[in-house]
mmCIF file with all atom_site columns, C-alpha atoms in Angstrom:
data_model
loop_
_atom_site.group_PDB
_atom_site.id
_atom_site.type_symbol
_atom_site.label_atom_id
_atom_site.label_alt_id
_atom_site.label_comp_id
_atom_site.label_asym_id
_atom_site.label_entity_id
_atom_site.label_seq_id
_atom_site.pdbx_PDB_ins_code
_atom_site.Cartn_x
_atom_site.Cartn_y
_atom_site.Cartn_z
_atom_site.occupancy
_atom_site.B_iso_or_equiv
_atom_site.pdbx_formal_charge
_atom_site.auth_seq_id
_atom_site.auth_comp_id
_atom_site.auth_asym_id
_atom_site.auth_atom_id
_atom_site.pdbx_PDB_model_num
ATOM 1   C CA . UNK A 1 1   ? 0.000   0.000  0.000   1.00 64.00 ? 217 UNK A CA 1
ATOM 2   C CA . UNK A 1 2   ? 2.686   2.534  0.686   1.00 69.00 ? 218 UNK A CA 1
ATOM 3   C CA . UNK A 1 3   ? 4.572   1.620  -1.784  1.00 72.00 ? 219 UNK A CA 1
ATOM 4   C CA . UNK A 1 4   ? 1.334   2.717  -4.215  1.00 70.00 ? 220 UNK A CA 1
ATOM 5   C CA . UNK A 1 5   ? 1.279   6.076  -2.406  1.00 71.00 ? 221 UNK A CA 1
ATOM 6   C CA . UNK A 1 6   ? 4.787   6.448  -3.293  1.00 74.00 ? 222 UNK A CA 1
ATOM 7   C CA . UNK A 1 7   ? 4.329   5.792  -6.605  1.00 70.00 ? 223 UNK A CA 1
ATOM 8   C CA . UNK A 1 8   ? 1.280   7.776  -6.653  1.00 71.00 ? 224 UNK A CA 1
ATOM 9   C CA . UNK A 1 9   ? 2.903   10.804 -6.071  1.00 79.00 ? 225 UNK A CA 1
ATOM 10  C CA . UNK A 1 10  ? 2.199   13.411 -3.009  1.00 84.00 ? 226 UNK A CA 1
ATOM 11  C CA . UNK A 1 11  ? -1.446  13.876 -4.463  1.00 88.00 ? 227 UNK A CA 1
ATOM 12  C CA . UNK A 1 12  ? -1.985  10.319 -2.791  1.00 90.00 ? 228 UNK A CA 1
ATOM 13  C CA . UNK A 1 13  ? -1.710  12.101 0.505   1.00 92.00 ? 229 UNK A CA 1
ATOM 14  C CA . UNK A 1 14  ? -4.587  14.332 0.404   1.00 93.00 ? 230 UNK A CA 1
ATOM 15  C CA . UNK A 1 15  ? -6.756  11.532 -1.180  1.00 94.00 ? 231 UNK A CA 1
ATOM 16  C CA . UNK A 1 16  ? -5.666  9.246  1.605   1.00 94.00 ? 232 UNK A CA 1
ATOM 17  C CA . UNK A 1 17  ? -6.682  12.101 3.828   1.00 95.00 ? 233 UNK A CA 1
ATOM 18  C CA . UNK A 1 18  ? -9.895  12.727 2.370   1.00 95.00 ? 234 UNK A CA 1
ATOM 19  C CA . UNK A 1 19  ? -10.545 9.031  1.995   1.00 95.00 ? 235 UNK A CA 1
ATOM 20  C CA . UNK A 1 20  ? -10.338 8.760  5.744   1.00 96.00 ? 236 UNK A CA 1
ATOM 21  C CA . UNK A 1 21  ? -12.361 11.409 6.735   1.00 97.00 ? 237 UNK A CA 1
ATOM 22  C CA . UNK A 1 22  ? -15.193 9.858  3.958   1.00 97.00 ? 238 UNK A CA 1
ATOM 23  C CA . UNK A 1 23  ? -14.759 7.024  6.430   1.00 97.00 ? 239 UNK A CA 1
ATOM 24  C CA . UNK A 1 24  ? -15.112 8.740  9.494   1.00 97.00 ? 240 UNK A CA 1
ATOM 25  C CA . UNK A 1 25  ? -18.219 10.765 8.040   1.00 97.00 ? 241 UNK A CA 1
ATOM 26  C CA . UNK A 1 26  ? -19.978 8.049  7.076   1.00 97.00 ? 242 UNK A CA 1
ATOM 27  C CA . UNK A 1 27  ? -19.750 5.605  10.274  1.00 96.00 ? 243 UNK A CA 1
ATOM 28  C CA . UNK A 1 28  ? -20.674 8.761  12.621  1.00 96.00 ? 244 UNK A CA 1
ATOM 29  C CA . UNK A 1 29  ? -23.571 9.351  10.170  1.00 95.00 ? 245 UNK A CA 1
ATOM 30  C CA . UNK A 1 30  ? -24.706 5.557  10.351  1.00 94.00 ? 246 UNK A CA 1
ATOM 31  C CA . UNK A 1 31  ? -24.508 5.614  13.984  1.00 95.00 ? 247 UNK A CA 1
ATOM 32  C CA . UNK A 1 32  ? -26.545 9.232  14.727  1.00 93.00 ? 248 UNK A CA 1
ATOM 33  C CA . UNK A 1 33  ? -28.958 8.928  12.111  1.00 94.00 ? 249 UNK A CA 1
ATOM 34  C CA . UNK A 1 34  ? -29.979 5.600  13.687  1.00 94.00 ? 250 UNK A CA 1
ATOM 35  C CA . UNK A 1 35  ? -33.858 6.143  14.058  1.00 92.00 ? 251 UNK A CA 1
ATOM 36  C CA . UNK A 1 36  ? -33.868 4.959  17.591  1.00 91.00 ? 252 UNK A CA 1
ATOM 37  C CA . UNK A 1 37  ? -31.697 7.656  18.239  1.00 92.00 ? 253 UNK A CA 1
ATOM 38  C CA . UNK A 1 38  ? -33.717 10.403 16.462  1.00 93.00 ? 254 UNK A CA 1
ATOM 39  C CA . UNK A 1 39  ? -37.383 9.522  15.826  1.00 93.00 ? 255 UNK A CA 1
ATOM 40  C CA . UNK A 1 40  ? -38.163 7.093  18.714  1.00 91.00 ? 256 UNK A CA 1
ATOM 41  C CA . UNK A 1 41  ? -41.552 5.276  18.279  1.00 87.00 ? 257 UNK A CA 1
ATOM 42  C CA . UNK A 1 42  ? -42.332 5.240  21.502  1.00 89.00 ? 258 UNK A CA 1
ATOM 43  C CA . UNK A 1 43  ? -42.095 9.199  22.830  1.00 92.00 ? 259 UNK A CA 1
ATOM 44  C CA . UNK A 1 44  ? -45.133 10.786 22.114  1.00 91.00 ? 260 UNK A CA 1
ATOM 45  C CA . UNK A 1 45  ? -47.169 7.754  23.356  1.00 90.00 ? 261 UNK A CA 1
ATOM 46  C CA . UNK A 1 46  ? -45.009 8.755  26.738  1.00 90.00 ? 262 UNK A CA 1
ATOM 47  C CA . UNK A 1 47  ? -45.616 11.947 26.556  1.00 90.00 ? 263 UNK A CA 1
ATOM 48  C CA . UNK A 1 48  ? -49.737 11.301 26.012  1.00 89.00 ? 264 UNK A CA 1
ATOM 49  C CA . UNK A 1 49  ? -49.467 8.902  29.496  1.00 90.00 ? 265 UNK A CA 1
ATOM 50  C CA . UNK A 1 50  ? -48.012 11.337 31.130  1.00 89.00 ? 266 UNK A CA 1
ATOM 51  C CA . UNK A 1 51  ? -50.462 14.153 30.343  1.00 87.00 ? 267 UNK A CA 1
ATOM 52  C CA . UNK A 1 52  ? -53.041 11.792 30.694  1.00 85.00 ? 268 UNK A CA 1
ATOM 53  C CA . UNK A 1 53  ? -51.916 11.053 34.454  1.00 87.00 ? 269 UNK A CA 1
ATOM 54  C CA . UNK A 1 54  ? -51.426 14.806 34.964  1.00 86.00 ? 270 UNK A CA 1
ATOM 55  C CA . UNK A 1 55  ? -47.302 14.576 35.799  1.00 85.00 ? 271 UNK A CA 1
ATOM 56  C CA . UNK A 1 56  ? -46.375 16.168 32.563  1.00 85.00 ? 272 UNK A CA 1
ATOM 57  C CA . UNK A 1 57  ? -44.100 19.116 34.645  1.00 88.00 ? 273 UNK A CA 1
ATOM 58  C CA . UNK A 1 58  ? -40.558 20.821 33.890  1.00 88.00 ? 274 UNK A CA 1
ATOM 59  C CA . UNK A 1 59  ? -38.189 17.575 34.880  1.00 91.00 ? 275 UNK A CA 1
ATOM 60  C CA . UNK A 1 60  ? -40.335 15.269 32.701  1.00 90.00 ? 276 UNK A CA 1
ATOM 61  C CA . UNK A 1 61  ? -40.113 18.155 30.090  1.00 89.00 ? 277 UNK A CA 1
ATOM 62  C CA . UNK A 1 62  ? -35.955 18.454 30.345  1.00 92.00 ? 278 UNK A CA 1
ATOM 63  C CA . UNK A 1 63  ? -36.276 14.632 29.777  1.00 93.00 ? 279 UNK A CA 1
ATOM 64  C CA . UNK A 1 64  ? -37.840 14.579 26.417  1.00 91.00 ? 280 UNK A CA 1
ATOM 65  C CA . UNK A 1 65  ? -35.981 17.453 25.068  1.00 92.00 ? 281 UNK A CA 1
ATOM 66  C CA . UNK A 1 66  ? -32.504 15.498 25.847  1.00 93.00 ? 282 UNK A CA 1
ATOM 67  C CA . UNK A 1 67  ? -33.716 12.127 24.725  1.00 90.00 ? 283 UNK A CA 1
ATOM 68  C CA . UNK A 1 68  ? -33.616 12.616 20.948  1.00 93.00 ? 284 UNK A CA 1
ATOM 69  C CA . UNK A 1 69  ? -34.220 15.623 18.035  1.00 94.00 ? 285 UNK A CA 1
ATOM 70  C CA . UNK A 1 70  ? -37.528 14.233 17.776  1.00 94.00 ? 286 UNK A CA 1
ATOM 71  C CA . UNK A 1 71  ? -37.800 15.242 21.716  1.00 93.00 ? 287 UNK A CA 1
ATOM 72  C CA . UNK A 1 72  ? -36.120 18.769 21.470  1.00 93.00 ? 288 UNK A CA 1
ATOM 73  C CA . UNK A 1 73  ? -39.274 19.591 18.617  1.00 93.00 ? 289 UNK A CA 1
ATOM 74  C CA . UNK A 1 74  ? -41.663 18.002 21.246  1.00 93.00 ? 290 UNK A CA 1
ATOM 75  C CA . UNK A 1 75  ? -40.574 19.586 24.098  1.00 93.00 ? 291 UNK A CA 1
ATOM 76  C CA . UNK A 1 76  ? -41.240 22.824 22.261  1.00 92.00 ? 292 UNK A CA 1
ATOM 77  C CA . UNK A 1 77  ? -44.700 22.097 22.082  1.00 91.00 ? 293 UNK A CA 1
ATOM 78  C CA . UNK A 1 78  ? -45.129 20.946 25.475  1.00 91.00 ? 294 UNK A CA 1
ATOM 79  C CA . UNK A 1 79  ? -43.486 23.958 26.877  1.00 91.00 ? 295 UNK A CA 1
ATOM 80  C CA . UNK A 1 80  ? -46.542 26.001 25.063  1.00 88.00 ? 296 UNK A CA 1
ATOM 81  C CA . UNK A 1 81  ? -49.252 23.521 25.332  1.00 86.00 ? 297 UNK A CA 1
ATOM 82  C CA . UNK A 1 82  ? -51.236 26.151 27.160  1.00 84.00 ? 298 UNK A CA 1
ATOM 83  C CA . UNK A 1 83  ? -51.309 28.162 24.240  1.00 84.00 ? 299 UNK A CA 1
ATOM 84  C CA . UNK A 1 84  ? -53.236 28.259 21.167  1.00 86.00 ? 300 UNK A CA 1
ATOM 85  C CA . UNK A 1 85  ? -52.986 25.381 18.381  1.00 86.00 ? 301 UNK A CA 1
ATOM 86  C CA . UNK A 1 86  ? -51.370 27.983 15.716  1.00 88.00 ? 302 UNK A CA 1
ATOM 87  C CA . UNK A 1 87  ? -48.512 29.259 18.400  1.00 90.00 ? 303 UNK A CA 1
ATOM 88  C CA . UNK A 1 88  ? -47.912 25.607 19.220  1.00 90.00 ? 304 UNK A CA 1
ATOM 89  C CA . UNK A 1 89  ? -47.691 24.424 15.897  1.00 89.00 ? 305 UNK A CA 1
ATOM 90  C CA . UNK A 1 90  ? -45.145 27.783 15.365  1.00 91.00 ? 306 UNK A CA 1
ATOM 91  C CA . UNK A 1 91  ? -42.876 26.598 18.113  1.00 91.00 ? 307 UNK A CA 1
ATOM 92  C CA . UNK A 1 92  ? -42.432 22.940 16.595  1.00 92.00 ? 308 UNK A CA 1
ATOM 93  C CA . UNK A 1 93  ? -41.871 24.320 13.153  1.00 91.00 ? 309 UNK A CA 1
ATOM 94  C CA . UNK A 1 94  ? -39.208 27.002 14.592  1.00 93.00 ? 310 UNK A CA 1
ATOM 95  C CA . UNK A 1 95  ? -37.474 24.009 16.273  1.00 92.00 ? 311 UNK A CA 1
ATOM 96  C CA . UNK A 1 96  ? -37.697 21.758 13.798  1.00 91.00 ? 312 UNK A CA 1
ATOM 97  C CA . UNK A 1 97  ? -35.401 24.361 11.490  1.00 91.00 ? 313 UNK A CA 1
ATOM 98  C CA . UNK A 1 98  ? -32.784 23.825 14.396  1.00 91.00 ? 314 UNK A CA 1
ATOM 99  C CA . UNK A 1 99  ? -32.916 20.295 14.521  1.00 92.00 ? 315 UNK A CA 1
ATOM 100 C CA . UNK A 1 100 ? -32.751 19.848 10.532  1.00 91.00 ? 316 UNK A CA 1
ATOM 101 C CA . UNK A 1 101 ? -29.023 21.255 10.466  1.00 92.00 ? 317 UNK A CA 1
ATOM 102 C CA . UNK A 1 102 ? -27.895 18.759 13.175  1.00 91.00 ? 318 UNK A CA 1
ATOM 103 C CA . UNK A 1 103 ? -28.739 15.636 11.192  1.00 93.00 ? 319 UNK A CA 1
ATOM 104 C CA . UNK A 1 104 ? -27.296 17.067 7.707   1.00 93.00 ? 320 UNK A CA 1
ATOM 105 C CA . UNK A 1 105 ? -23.879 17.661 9.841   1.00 92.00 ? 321 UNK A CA 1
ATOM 106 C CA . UNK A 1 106 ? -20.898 16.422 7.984   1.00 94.00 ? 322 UNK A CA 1
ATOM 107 C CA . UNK A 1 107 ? -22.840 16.171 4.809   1.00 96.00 ? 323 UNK A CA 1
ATOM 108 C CA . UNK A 1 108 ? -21.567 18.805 3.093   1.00 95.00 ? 324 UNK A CA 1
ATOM 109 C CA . UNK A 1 109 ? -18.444 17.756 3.807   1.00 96.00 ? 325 UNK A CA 1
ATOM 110 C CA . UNK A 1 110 ? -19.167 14.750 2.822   1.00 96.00 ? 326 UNK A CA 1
ATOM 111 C CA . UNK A 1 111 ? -20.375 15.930 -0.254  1.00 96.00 ? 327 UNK A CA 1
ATOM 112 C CA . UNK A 1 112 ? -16.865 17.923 -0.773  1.00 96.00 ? 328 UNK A CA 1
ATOM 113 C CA . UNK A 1 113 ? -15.189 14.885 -0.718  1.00 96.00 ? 329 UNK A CA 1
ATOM 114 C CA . UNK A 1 114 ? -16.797 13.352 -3.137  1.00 96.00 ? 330 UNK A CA 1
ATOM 115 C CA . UNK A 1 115 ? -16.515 16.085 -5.556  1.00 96.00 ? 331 UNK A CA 1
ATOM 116 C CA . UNK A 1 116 ? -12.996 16.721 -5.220  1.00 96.00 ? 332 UNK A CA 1
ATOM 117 C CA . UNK A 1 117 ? -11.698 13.006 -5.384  1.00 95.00 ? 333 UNK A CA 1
ATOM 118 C CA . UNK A 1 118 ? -11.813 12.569 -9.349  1.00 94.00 ? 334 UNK A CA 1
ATOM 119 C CA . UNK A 1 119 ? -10.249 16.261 -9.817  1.00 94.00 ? 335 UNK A CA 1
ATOM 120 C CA . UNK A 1 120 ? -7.240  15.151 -7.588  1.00 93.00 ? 336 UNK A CA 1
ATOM 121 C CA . UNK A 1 121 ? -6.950  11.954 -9.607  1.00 91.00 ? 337 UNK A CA 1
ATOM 122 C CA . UNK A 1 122 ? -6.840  13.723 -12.574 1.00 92.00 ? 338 UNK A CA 1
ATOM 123 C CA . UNK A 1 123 ? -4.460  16.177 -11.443 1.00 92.00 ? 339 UNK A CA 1
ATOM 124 C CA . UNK A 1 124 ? -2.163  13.447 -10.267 1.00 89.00 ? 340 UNK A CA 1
ATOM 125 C CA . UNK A 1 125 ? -2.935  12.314 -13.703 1.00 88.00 ? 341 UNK A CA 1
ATOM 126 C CA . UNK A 1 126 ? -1.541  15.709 -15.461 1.00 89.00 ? 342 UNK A CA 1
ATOM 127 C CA . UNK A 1 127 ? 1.309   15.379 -13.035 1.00 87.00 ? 343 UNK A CA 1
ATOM 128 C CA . UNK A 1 128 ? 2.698   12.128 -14.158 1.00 83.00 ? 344 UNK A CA 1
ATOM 129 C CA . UNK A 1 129 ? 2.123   13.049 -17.883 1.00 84.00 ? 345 UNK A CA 1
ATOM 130 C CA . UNK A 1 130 ? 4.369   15.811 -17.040 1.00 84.00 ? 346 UNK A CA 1
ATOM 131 C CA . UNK A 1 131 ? 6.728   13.945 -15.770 1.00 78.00 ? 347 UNK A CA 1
ATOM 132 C CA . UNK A 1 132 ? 6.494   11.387 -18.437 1.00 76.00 ? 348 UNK A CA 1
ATOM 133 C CA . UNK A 1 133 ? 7.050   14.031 -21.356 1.00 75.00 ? 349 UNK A CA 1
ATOM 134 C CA . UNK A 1 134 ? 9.662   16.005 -18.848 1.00 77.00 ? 350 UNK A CA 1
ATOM 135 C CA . UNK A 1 135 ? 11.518  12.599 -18.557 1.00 69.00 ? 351 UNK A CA 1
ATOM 136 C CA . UNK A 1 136 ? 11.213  11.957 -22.012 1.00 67.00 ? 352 UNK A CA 1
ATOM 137 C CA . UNK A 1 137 ? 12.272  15.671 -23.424 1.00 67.00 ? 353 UNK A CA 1
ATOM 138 C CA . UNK A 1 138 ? 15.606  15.315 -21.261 1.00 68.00 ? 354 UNK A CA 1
ATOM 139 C CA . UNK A 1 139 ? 16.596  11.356 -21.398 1.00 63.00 ? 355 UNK A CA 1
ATOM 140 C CA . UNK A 1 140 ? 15.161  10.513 -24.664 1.00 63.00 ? 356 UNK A CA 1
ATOM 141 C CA . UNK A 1 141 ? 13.214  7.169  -24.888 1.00 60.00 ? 357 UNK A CA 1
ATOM 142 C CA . UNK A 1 142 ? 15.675  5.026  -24.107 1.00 60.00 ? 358 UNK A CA 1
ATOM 143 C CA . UNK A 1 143 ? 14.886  4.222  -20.178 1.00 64.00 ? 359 UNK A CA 1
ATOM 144 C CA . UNK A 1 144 ? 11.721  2.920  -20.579 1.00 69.00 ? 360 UNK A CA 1
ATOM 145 C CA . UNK A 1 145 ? 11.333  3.553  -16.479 1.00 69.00 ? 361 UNK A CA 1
ATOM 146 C CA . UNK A 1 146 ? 11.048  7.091  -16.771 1.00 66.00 ? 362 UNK A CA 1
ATOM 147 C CA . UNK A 1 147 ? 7.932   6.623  -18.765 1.00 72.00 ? 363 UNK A CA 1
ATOM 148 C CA . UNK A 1 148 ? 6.242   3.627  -16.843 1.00 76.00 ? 364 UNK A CA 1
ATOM 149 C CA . UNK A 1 149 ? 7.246   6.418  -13.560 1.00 74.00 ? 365 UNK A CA 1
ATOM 150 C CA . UNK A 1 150 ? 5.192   8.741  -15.093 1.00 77.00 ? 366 UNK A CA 1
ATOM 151 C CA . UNK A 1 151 ? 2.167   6.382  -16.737 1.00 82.00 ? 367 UNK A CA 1
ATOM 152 C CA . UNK A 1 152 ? 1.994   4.513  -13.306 1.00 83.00 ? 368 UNK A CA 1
ATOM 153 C CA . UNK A 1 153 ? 1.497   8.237  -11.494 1.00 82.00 ? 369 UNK A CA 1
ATOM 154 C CA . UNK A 1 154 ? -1.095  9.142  -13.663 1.00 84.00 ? 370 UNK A CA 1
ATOM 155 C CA . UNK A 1 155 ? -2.915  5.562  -13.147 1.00 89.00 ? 371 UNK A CA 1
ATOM 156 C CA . UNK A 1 156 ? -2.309  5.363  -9.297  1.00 90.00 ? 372 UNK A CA 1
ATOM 157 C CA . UNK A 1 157 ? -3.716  8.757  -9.031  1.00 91.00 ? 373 UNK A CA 1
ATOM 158 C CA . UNK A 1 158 ? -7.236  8.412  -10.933 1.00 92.00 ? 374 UNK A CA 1
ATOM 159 C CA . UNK A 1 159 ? -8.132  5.025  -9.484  1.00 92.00 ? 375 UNK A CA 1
ATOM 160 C CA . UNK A 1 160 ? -7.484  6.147  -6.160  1.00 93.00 ? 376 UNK A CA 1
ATOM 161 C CA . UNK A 1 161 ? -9.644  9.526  -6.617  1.00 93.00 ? 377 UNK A CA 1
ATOM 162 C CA . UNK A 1 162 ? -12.741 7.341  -8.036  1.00 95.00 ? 378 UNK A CA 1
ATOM 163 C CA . UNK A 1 163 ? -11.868 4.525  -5.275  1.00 95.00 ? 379 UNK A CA 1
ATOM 164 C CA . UNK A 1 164 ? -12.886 7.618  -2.948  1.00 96.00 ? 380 UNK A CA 1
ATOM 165 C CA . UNK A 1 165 ? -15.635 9.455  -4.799  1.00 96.00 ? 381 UNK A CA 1
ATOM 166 C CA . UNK A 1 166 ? -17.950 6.337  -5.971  1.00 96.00 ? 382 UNK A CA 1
ATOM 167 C CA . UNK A 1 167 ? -18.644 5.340  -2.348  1.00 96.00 ? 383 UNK A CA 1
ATOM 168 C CA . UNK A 1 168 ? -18.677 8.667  -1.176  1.00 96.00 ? 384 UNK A CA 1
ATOM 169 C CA . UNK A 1 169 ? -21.275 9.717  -3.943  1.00 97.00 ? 385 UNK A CA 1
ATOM 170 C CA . UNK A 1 170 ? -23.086 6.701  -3.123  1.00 97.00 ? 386 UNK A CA 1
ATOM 171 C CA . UNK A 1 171 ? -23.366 7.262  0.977   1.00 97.00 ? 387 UNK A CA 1
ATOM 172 C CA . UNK A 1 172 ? -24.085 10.988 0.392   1.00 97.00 ? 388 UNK A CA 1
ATOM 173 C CA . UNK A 1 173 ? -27.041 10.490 -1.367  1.00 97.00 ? 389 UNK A CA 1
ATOM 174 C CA . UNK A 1 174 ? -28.085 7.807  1.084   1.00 97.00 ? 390 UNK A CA 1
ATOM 175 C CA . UNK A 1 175 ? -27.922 9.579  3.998   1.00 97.00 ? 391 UNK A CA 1
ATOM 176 C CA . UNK A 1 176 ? -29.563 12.477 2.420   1.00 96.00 ? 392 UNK A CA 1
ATOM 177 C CA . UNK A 1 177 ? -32.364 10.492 1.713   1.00 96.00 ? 393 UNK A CA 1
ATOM 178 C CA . UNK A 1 178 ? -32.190 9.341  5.145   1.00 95.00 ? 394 UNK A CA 1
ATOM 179 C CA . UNK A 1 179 ? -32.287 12.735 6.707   1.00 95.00 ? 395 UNK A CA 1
ATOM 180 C CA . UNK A 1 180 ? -35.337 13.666 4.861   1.00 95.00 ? 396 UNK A CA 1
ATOM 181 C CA . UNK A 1 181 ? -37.232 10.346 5.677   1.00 95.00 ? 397 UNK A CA 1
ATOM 182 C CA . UNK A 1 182 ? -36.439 11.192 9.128   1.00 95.00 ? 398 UNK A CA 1
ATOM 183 C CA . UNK A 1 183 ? -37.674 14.864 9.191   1.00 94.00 ? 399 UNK A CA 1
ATOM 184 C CA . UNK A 1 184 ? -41.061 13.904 7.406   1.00 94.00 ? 400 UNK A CA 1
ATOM 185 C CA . UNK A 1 185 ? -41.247 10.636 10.483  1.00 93.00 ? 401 UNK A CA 1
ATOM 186 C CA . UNK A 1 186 ? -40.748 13.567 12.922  1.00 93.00 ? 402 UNK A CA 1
ATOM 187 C CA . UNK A 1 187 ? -43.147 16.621 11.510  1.00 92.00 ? 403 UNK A CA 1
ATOM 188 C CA . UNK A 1 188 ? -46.180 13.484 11.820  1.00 93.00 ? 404 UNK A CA 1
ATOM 189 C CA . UNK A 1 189 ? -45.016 12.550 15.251  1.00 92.00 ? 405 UNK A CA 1
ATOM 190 C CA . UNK A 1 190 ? -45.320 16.818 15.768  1.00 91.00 ? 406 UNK A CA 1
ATOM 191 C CA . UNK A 1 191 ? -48.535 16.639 13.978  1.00 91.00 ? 407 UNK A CA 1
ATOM 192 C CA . UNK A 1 192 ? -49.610 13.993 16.435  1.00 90.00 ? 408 UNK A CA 1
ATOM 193 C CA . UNK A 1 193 ? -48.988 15.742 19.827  1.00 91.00 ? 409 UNK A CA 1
ATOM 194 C CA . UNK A 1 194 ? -50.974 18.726 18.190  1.00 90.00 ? 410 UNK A CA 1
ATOM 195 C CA . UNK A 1 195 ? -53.713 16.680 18.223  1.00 88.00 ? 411 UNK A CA 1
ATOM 196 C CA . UNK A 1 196 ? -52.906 15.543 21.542  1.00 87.00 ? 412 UNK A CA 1
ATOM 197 C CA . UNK A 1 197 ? -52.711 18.379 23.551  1.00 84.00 ? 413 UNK A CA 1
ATOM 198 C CA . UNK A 1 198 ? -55.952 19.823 21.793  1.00 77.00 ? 414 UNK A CA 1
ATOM 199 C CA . UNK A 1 199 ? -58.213 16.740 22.565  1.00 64.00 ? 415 UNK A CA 1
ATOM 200 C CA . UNK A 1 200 ? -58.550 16.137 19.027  1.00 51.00 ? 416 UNK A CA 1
ATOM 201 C CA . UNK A 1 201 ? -56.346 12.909 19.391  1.00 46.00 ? 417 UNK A CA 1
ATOM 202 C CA . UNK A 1 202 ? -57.616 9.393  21.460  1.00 44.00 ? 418 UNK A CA 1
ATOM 203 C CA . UNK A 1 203 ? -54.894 7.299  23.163  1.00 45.00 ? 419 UNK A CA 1
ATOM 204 C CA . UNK A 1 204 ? -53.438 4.948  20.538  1.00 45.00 ? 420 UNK A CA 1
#
C-alpha cells in the first residue's frame, strides 16, 4: 500500500486524507442517524401517558428534550401547550429548522469529498504526464522507467480519486435520503402531539 502512495505521487496524501475522513463521516452518520436515536416510536405515546396522568411538569419536560431531536421539537410544544394550536404548531416548526441542520452535519463535507476526489486523480494524472514528457524531453526514450514512472502516477492517481468518490457519492445520497425520511417521520409525530394536547387525538 505505501509503496502505491509512493508511486502515486504526493497527491496520494490528500486523497488518503480525504478518503479517511469519507470514512469517518460516514460511520458517525450511520450511527446518529440511527432512528432509535432520532425519531423514537415510543415518545409521544409517553408523553400522552403522562399528560393523561397529569405529571407532565418541567423535569419530565428536560427529559424529552434530551432524549432525541424528535424530543427537542416536542418539548417545544409541550413547553406552550397552554397556548393556542397555531402558536404551538409555530414553536415545533421554529425548532424543527434547528434540529434539521444537526442531522445534515458532515454532509456537506461529505459531499466535498466526493466532488474533489476525481479532480485530484486527474491532477495526479496531469502530473505524471508531465513527468512522463519532462523525462522523455531530457533522457530521450531510451529508459523505458522514466515513462512507466510517469504512466503509473497518472494511473495510481485516478483510481485512487474514483476509489474515494464512488462510495462517497453513493453514501451521500443515502444519507440524504435518510435525513429527509427522518424529518417527514418527525413533523407526523409533531402533527400527532398537536392533536394531543388539543383533545382532538384518542390514546393509541
Amino acid at each position: 500500500m505505501f509503496e502505491l502512495i509512493q508511486a502515486g505521487g504526493w497527491v496520494m496524501w490528500p486523497i488518503v486524507l480525504s478518503s479517511v475522513a469519507a470514512l469517518a463521516i460516514i460511520g458517525e452518520r450511520f450511527w446518529s442517524l440511527q432512528r432509535k436515536h432520532v425519531c423514537p416510536p415510543n415518545l409521544v405515546g409517553q408523553v400522552q401517558q403522562w399528560l393523561a396522568r397529569n405529571e407532565l411538569d418541567d423535569a419530565h419536560i428536560t427529559l424529552v428534550r434530551d432524549s432525541s431531536p424528535l424530543g427537542r421539537i416536542l418539548a417545544a410544544g409541550l413547553v406552550n401547550r397552554r397556548h393556542d394550536r397555531e402558536i404551538i404548531k409555530e414553536a415545533l416548526e421554529d425548532t424543527g429548522r434547528h434540529v434539521s441542520p444537526d442531522l445534515e452535519r458532515y454532509l456537506r463535507t461529505l459531499g466535498t469529498i466526493a466532488a474533489i476526489s476525481p479532480f485530484l486523480g486527474l491532477l495526479g494524472t496531469v502530473l505524471g504526464m508531465i513527468q512522463m514528457f519532462s523525462g522523455i524531453g531530457t533522457h530521450g526514450v531510451g529508459d523505458p522507467s522514466i515513462v512507466a514512472a510517469g504512466i503509473a502516477q497518472a494511473l495510481i492517481t485516478t483510481a485512487a480519486g474514483l476509489a474515494v468518490a464512488i462510495p462517497a457519492v453513493m453514501f451521500y445520497r443515502y444519507f440524504r435520503g435518510k435525513v429527509n425520511e427522518l424529518l417527514l417521520d418527525m413533523e407526523q409525530e409533531a402533527l400527532k402531539l398537536v392533536e394531543i394536547l388539543h383533545g382532538e387525538r384518542e390514546k393509541d
